[in-house]
Amino acid sequence: MLTYARSLPTIDGVPPTRSPVDPVGRQLAALADPTRRAVYEIVRAAPSSVAAVTDQLPISQPAVSQHLKVLAEAGLVAATPEGARRIYRADGHRLAPLRAWVDRMWDDVLDAFVDAARAERATGTPGLDHDPDHDPDHDHDQQGRQP
């Protein structure tokens, strides 16, 4: 059952970022925050320490550490100790459940498109978005500007 506790969504009382049974929900919840996505993109581009990530963002080192902790709990990054610091790396293999979920949705969209195209071909009737008065070849002047 989906509930809201202190404005944060929970699933049966467990925040999605900590739910062991919903890896896609954990990953989506972790990436929902724009700052956390920026942290993830930095670590995805190159393995980085907390200090290196902090140098690239206008947030504090404790904030970066907290974002990395949430990303790690969601399985999006992994940390390797190197001396007194930890180096964070994106774990692309763990994105497989999220990728499969997005692919299933995309497959549904493509299937609907194919069905609409087949129906249009069978009936000879253009889809609902077809505008018979619209000529895309005459939407721009010779310099590419719209009239």
PDB file of N, CA and C in Angstrom, residues 12-58:
ATOM      1  N   ASP A  12       4.353   0.383   2.083  1.00  0.00           N
ATOM      2  CA  ASP A  12       4.179  -0.368   3.330  1.00  0.00           C
ATOM      3  C   ASP A  12       5.108   0.156   4.426  1.00  0.00           C
ATOM      4  N   GLY A  13       5.225   1.478   4.507  1.00  0.00           N
ATOM      5  CA  GLY A  13       6.017   2.097   5.562  1.00  0.00           C
ATOM      6  C   GLY A  13       7.502   2.162   5.297  1.00  0.00           C
ATOM      7  N   VAL A  14       7.958   1.666   4.151  1.00  0.00           N
ATOM      8  CA  VAL A  14       9.389   1.671   3.821  1.00  0.00           C
ATOM      9  C   VAL A  14       9.614   2.651   2.679  1.00  0.00           C
ATOM     10  N   PRO A  15      10.527   3.640   2.856  1.00  0.00           N
ATOM     11  CA  PRO A  15      10.815   4.539   1.743  1.00  0.00           C
ATOM     12  C   PRO A  15      11.326   3.752   0.540  1.00  0.00           C
ATOM     13  N   PRO A  16      10.948   4.142  -0.685  1.00  0.00           N
ATOM     14  CA  PRO A  16      11.391   3.400  -1.873  1.00  0.00           C
ATOM     15  C   PRO A  16      12.903   3.287  -1.983  1.00  0.00           C
ATOM     16  N   THR A  17      13.650   4.264  -1.466  1.00  0.00           N
ATOM     17  CA  THR A  17      15.108   4.191  -1.573  1.00  0.00           C
ATOM     18  C   THR A  17      15.684   3.092  -0.704  1.00  0.00           C
ATOM     19  N   ARG A  18      14.898   2.538   0.222  1.00  0.00           N
ATOM     20  CA  ARG A  18      15.402   1.474   1.090  1.00  0.00           C
ATOM     21  C   ARG A  18      14.654   0.160   0.906  1.00  0.00           C
ATOM     22  N   SER A  19      13.726   0.124  -0.023  1.00  0.00           N
ATOM     23  CA  SER A  19      12.920  -1.074  -0.231  1.00  0.00           C
ATOM     24  C   SER A  19      13.740  -2.155  -0.916  1.00  0.00           C
ATOM     25  N   PRO A  20      13.904  -3.332  -0.281  1.00  0.00           N
ATOM     26  CA  PRO A  20      14.682  -4.397  -0.912  1.00  0.00           C
ATOM     27  C   PRO A  20      13.926  -5.103  -2.029  1.00  0.00           C
ATOM     28  N   VAL A  21      12.617  -4.907  -2.103  1.00  0.00           N
ATOM     29  CA  VAL A  21      11.826  -5.657  -3.070  1.00  0.00           C
ATOM     30  C   VAL A  21      11.513  -4.865  -4.333  1.00  0.00           C
ATOM     31  N   ASP A  22      11.863  -3.594  -4.385  1.00  0.00           N
ATOM     32  CA  ASP A  22      11.525  -2.770  -5.542  1.00  0.00           C
ATOM     33  C   ASP A  22      12.750  -2.009  -6.037  1.00  0.00           C
ATOM     34  N   PRO A  23      13.665  -2.686  -6.745  1.00  0.00           N
ATOM     35  CA  PRO A  23      14.879  -2.003  -7.180  1.00  0.00           C
ATOM     36  C   PRO A  23      14.586  -0.842  -8.128  1.00  0.00           C
ATOM     37  N   VAL A  24      13.580  -0.975  -8.978  1.00  0.00           N
ATOM     38  CA  VAL A  24      13.244   0.116  -9.895  1.00  0.00           C
ATOM     39  C   VAL A  24      12.738   1.320  -9.110  1.00  0.00           C
ATOM     40  N   GLY A  25      11.880   1.083  -8.137  1.00  0.00           N
ATOM     41  CA  GLY A  25      11.382   2.175  -7.306  1.00  0.00           C
ATOM     42  C   GLY A  25      12.492   2.858  -6.540  1.00  0.00           C
ATOM     43  N   ARG A  26      13.429   2.074  -6.022  1.00  0.00           N
ATOM     44  CA  ARG A  26      14.578   2.641  -5.305  1.00  0.00           C
ATOM     45  C   ARG A  26      15.396   3.530  -6.231  1.00  0.00           C
ATOM     46  N   GLN A  27      15.639   3.046  -7.434  1.00  0.00           N
ATOM     47  CA  GLN A  27      16.470   3.809  -8.359  1.00  0.00           C
ATOM     48  C   GLN A  27      15.752   5.070  -8.842  1.00  0.00           C
ATOM     49  N   LEU A  28      14.464   4.941  -9.151  1.00  0.00           N
ATOM     50  CA  LEU A  28      13.714   6.121  -9.570  1.00  0.00           C
ATOM     51  C   LEU A  28      13.645   7.154  -8.453  1.00  0.00           C
ATOM     52  N   ALA A  29      13.402   6.700  -7.229  1.00  0.00           N
ATOM     53  CA  ALA A  29      13.342   7.617  -6.093  1.00  0.00           C
ATOM     54  C   ALA A  29      14.694   8.299  -5.885  1.00  0.00           C
ATOM     55  N   ALA A  30      15.773   7.541  -6.025  1.00  0.00           N
ATOM     56  CA  ALA A  30      17.105   8.112  -5.837  1.00  0.00           C
ATOM     57  C   ALA A  30      17.419   9.147  -6.912  1.00  0.00           C
ATOM     58  N   LEU A  31      16.986   8.901  -8.134  1.00  0.00           N
ATOM     59  CA  LEU A  31      17.297   9.809  -9.243  1.00  0.00           C
ATOM     60  C   LEU A  31      16.268  10.929  -9.398  1.00  0.00           C
ATOM     61  N   ALA A  32      15.226  10.932  -8.575  1.00  0.00           N
ATOM     62  CA  ALA A  32      14.192  11.965  -8.671  1.00  0.00           C
ATOM     63  C   ALA A  32      14.721  13.336  -8.270  1.00  0.00           C
ATOM     64  N   ASP A  33      15.717  13.374  -7.419  1.00  0.00           N
ATOM     65  CA  ASP A  33      16.272  14.640  -6.954  1.00  0.00           C
ATOM     66  C   ASP A  33      17.285  15.164  -7.982  1.00  0.00           C
ATOM     67  N   PRO A  34      17.116  16.400  -8.481  1.00  0.00           N
ATOM     68  CA  PRO A  34      18.025  16.911  -9.520  1.00  0.00           C
ATOM     69  C   PRO A  34      19.484  17.025  -9.059  1.00  0.00           C
ATOM     70  N   THR A  35      19.704  17.370  -7.803  1.00  0.00           N
ATOM     71  CA  THR A  35      21.084  17.447  -7.312  1.00  0.00           C
ATOM     72  C   THR A  35      21.701  16.061  -7.266  1.00  0.00           C
ATOM     73  N   ARG A  36      20.910  15.075  -6.847  1.00  0.00           N
ATOM     74  CA  ARG A  36      21.421  13.704  -6.790  1.00  0.00           C
ATOM     75  C   ARG A  36      21.720  13.197  -8.193  1.00  0.00           C
ATOM     76  N   ARG A  37      20.887  13.573  -9.172  1.00  0.00           N
ATOM     77  CA  ARG A  37      21.184  13.179 -10.556  1.00  0.00           C
ATOM     78  C   ARG A  37      22.503  13.797 -11.005  1.00  0.00           C
ATOM     79  N   ALA A  38      22.758  15.041 -10.603  1.00  0.00           N
ATOM     80  CA  ALA A  38      24.034  15.684 -10.962  1.00  0.00           C
ATOM     81  C   ALA A  38      25.208  14.940 -10.325  1.00  0.00           C
ATOM     82  N   VAL A  39      25.049  14.542  -9.071  1.00  0.00           N
ATOM     83  CA  VAL A  39      26.088  13.751  -8.395  1.00  0.00           C
ATOM     84  C   VAL A  39      26.305  12.450  -9.153  1.00  0.00           C
ATOM     85  N   TYR A  40      25.206  11.788  -9.517  1.00  0.00           N
ATOM     86  CA  TYR A  40      25.316  10.519 -10.246  1.00  0.00           C
ATOM     87  C   TYR A  40      26.042  10.725 -11.582  1.00  0.00           C
ATOM     88  N   GLU A  41      25.700  11.779 -12.302  1.00  0.00           N
ATOM     89  CA  GLU A  41      26.330  12.033 -13.610  1.00  0.00           C
ATOM     90  C   GLU A  41      27.832  12.273 -13.465  1.00  0.00           C
ATOM     91  N   ILE A  42      28.234  12.951 -12.417  1.00  0.00           N
ATOM     92  CA  ILE A  42      29.673  13.183 -12.189  1.00  0.00           C
ATOM     93  C   ILE A  42      30.383  11.854 -11.947  1.00  0.00           C
ATOM     94  N   VAL A  43      29.799  11.017 -11.100  1.00  0.00           N
ATOM     95  CA  VAL A  43      30.413   9.723 -10.778  1.00  0.00           C
ATOM     96  C   VAL A  43      30.339   8.779 -11.974  1.00  0.00           C
ATOM     97  N   ARG A  44      29.283   8.910 -12.766  1.00  0.00           N
ATOM     98  CA  ARG A  44      29.156   8.074 -13.966  1.00  0.00           C
ATOM     99  C   ARG A  44      30.230   8.433 -14.984  1.00  0.00           C
ATOM    100  N   ALA A  45      30.531   9.725 -15.079  1.00  0.00           N
ATOM    101  CA  ALA A  45      31.532  10.172 -16.053  1.00  0.00           C
ATOM    102  C   ALA A  45      32.942   9.727 -15.668  1.00  0.00           C
ATOM    103  N   ALA A  46      33.223   9.718 -14.372  1.00  0.00           N
ATOM    104  CA  ALA A  46      34.567   9.318 -13.911  1.00  0.00           C
ATOM    105  C   ALA A  46      34.488   8.949 -12.441  1.00  0.00           C
ATOM    106  N   PRO A  47      35.120   7.842 -12.041  1.00  0.00           N
ATOM    107  CA  PRO A  47      35.163   7.508 -10.618  1.00  0.00           C
ATOM    108  C   PRO A  47      35.702   8.698  -9.831  1.00  0.00           C
ATOM    109  N   SER A  48      35.030   8.996  -8.704  1.00  0.00           N
ATOM    110  CA  SER A  48      35.360  10.221  -7.981  1.00  0.00           C
ATOM    111  C   SER A  48      35.245  10.035  -6.477  1.00  0.00           C
ATOM    112  N   SER A  49      36.053  10.804  -5.762  1.00  0.00           N
ATOM    113  CA  SER A  49      35.927  10.874  -4.311  1.00  0.00           C
ATOM    114  C   SER A  49      34.850  11.898  -3.968  1.00  0.00           C
ATOM    115  N   VAL A  50      34.431  11.907  -2.704  1.00  0.00           N
ATOM    116  CA  VAL A  50      33.450  12.899  -2.260  1.00  0.00           C
ATOM    117  C   VAL A  50      33.990  14.302  -2.507  1.00  0.00           C
ATOM    118  N   ALA A  51      35.267  14.518  -2.198  1.00  0.00           N
ATOM    119  CA  ALA A  51      35.866  15.838  -2.393  1.00  0.00           C
ATOM    120  C   ALA A  51      35.847  16.251  -3.865  1.00  0.00           C
ATOM    121  N   ALA A  52      36.127  15.320  -4.758  1.00  0.00           N
ATOM    122  CA  ALA A  52      36.122  15.635  -6.194  1.00  0.00           C
ATOM    123  C   ALA A  52      34.727  15.998  -6.676  1.00  0.00           C
ATOM    124  N   VAL A  53      33.715  15.299  -6.171  1.00  0.00           N
ATOM    125  CA  VAL A  53      32.332  15.631  -6.540  1.00  0.00           C
ATOM    126  C   VAL A  53      31.967  16.996  -5.970  1.00  0.00           C
ATOM    127  N   THR A  54      32.343  17.248  -4.714  1.00  0.00           N
ATOM    128  CA  THR A  54      32.042  18.526  -4.059  1.00  0.00           C
ATOM    129  C   THR A  54      32.641  19.690  -4.835  1.00  0.00           C
ATOM    130  N   ASP A  55      33.839  19.507  -5.384  1.00  0.00           N
ATOM    131  CA  ASP A  55      34.494  20.565  -6.157  1.00  0.00           C
ATOM    132  C   ASP A  55      33.697  20.962  -7.395  1.00  0.00           C
ATOM    133  N   GLN A  56      32.827  20.066  -7.873  1.00  0.00           N
ATOM    134  CA  GLN A  56      32.083  20.330  -9.105  1.00  0.00           C
ATOM    135  C   GLN A  56      30.659  20.822  -8.874  1.00  0.00           C
ATOM    136  N   LEU A  57      30.241  20.879  -7.615  1.00  0.00           N
ATOM    137  CA  LEU A  57      28.864  21.265  -7.315  1.00  0.00           C
ATOM    138  C   LEU A  57      28.815  22.348  -6.242  1.00  0.00           C
ATOM    139  N   PRO A  58      27.766  23.149  -6.239  1.00  0.00           N
ATOM    140  CA  PRO A  58      27.645  24.207  -5.228  1.00  0.00           C
ATOM    141  C   PRO A  58      26.964  23.729  -3.944  1.00  0.00           C
TER     142      PRO A  58
END
